[in-house]
Coordinates of C-alpha atoms in Angstrom, one line a residue:
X1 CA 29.2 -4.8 1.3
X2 CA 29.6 -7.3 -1.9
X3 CA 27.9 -6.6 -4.6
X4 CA 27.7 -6.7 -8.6
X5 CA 30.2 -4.5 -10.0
X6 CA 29.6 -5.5 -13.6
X7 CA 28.2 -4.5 -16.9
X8 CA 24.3 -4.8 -16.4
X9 CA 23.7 -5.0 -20.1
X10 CA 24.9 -8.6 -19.9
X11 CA 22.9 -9.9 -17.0
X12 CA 19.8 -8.9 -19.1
X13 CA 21.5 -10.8 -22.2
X14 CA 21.9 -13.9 -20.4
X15 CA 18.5 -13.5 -18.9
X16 CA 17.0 -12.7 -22.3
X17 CA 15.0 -10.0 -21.0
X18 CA 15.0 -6.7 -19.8
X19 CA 15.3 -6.6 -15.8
X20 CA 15.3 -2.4 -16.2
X21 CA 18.2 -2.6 -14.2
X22 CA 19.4 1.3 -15.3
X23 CA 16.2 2.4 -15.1
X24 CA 14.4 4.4 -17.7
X25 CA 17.6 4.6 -19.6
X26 CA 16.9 0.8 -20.9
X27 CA 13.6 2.5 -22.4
X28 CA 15.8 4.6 -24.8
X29 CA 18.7 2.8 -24.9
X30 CA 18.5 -0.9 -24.6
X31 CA 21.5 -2.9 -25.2
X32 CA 19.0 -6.3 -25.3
X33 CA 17.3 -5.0 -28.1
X34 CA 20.4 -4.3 -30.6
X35 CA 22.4 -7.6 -29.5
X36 CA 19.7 -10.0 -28.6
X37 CA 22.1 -13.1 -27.4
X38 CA 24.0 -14.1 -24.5
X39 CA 27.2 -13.0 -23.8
X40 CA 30.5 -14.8 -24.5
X41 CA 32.2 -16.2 -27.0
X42 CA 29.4 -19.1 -27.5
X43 CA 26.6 -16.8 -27.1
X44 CA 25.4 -16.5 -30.7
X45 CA 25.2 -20.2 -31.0
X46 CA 22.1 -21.9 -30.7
X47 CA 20.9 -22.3 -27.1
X48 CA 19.8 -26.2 -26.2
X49 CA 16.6 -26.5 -24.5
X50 CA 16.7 -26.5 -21.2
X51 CA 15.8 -28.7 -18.0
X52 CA 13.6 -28.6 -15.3
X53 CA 16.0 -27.8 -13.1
X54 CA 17.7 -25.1 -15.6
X55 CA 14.8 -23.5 -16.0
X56 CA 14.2 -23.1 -12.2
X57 CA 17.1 -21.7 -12.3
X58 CA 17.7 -19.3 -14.7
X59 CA 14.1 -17.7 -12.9
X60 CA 15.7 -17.7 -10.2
X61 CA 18.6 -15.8 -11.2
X62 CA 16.6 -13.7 -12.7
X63 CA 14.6 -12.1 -9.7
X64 CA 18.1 -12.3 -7.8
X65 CA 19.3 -9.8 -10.6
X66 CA 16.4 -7.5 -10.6
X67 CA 16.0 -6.4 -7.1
X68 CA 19.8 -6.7 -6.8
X69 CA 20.4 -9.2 -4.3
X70 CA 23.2 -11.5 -4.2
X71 CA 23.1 -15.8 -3.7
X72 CA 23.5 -15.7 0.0
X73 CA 21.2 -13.1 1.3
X74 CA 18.5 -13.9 -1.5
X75 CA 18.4 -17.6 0.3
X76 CA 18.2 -16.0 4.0
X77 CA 15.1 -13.9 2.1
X78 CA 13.5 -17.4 0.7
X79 CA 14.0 -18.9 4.3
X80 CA 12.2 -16.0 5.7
X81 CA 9.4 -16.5 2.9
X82 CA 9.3 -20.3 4.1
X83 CA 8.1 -19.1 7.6
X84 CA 5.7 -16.7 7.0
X85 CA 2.3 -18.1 6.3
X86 CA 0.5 -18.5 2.6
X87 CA 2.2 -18.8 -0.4
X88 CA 6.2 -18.9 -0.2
X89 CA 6.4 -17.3 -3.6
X90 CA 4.3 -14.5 -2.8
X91 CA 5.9 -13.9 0.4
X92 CA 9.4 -13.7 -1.4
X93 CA 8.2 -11.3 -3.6
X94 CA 6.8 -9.6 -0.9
X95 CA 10.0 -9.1 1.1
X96 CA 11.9 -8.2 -2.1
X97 CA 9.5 -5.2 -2.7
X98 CA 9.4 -3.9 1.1
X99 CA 13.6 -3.7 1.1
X100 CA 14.5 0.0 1.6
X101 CA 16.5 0.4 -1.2
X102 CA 13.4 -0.9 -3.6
X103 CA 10.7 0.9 -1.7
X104 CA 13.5 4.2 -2.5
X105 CA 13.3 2.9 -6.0
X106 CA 9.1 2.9 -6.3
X107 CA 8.8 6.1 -4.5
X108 CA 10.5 7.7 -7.7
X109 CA 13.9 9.1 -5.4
X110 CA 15.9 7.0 -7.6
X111 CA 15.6 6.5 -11.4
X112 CA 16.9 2.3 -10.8
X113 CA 17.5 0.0 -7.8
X114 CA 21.2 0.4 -8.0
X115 CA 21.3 4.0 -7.7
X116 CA 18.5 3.4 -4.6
X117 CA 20.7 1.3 -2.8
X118 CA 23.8 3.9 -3.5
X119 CA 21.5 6.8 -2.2
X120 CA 20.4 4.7 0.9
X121 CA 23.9 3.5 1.9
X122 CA 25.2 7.3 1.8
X123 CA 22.5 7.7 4.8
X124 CA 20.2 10.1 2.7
X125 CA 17.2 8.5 4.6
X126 CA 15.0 7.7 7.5
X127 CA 12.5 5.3 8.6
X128 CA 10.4 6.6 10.9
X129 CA 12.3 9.4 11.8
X130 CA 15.5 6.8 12.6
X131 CA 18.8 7.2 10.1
X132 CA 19.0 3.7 8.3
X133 CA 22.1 3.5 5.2
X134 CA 20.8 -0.6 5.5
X135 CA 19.5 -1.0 1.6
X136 CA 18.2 -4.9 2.4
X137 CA 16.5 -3.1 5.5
X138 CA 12.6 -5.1 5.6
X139 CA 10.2 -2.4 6.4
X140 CA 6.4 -3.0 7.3
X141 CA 3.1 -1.5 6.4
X142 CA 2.6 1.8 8.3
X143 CA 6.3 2.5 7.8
X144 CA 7.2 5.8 6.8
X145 CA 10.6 6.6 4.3
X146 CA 12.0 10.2 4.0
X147 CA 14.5 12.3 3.3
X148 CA 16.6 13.5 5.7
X149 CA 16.5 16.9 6.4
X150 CA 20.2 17.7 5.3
X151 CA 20.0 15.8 2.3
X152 CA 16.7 18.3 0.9
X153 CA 19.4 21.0 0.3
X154 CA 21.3 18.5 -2.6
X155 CA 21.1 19.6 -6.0
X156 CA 20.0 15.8 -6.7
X157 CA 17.0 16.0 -4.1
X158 CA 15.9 19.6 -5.4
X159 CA 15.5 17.8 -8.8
X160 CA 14.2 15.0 -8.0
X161 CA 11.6 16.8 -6.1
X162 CA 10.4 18.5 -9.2
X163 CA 10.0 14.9 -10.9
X164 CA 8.3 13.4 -8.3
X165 CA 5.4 14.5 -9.5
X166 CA 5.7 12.9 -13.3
X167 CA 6.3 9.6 -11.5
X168 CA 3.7 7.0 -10.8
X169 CA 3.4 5.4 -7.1
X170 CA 2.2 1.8 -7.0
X171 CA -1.1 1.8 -4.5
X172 CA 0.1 0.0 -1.7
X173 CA 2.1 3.3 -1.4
X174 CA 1.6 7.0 -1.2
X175 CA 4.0 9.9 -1.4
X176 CA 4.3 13.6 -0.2
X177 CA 6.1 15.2 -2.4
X178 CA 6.1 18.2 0.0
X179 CA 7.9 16.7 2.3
X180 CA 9.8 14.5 0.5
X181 CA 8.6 11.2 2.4
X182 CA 6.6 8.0 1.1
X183 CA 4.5 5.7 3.7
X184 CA 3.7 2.3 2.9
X185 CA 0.2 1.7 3.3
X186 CA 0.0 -2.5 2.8
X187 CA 2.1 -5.1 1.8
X188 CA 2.1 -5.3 -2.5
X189 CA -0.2 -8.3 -3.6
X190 CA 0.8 -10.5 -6.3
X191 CA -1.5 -8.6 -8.9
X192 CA -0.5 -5.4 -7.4
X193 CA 3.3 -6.2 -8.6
X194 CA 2.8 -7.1 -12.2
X195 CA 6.1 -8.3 -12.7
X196 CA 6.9 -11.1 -15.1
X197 CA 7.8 -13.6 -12.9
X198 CA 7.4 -17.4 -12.4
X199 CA 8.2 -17.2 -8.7
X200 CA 6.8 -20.8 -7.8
X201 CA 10.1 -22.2 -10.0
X202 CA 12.2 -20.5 -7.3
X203 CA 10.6 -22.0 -4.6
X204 CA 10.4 -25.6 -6.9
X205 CA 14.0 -25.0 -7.2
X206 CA 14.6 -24.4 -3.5
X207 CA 12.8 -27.9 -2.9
X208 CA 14.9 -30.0 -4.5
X209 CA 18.5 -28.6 -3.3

């Protein structure tokens, strides 16, 4: 399975933001805020403005790099988001939150996507009482995420069971910590996500290829 192997710290340079992408650690120790341009040689030199299309782009890149996803299966996600009915944008979002490795991530088993998608591909969970180690798995509303019942006895799922209840659970989903096992109630709505996105430039940027 390809994926980025690289120093986070620089994706959220060149982005210019912080995409959380180690989790609370970029809280406490965020390399963005100490070194506050891109990286590279040129990367202290002042940025030109950009274009329409660069724009588009670089939010583009930037919702591929949060949720983790990389070019080819975050097009097959924006073709899928083309299909469905309403707003394409939306619906991309949409598909990006109800991945397994995510929803691991907003249940609070896993302090960052990466480590989600780490935990997940080890086989450390069901759906619905099924083994899936598939992190761009799409789940659906009624859908129910636990930990296996061999993974309980970890030392990482003992602790994290004691943190679970410090962490807060977006309301489309709820989680028993008792049982180690989150159901999602409803797909997320836009104002449910809060995320600080422009996700109509993606689909703008989509149109024009």
């Amino acid at each position: 399975m390809a994926r980025y192997t690289g120093p986070v710290c620089k994706l959220c340079r060149r982005e210019g933001v912080k995409l959380f992408l180690k989790g609370e650690k970029c809280l406490t120790n965020c390399t963005l805020e100490r070194r506050n341009t891109r990286p590279g040689q040129h990367g202290g030199s002042r940025q030109r403005k950009l274009s329409g299309y660069g724009a588009q782009l670089r939010e583009k890149q930037k919702i591929r790099r949060t949720y983790g996803v990389l070019e080819r299966q975050f097009r097959r996600h924006y073709n899928e988001a083309l299909r469905r009915p309403g707003r394409t944008g939306e619906n991309l979002l949409q598909i990006l939150e109800m991945r397994l490795d995510n929803l691991v991530y907003r249940l609070g088993f896993a302090d960052s996507r990466a480590q989600a998608r780490q935990l997940v591909s080890h086989g450390h969970f069901e759906v619905n009482g099924r083994k899936t180690d598939i992190p761009s798995f799409v789940a659906k509303p009624g859908d129910v995420i636990t930990v296996r019942e061999r993974s309980k006895s970890l030392e990482y799922f003992k602790t994290r069971a004691l943190q679970l209840s410090q962490k807060a659970v977006p309301g489309w989903l709820s989680l028993d910590i008792a049982n180690m096992s989150g159901r999602v109630l409803s797909l997320p709505s836009r104002t449910d996500l809060e995320l600080p996105f422009e996700e109509q430039m993606v689909v703008e940027y989509y149109q024009v290829r």
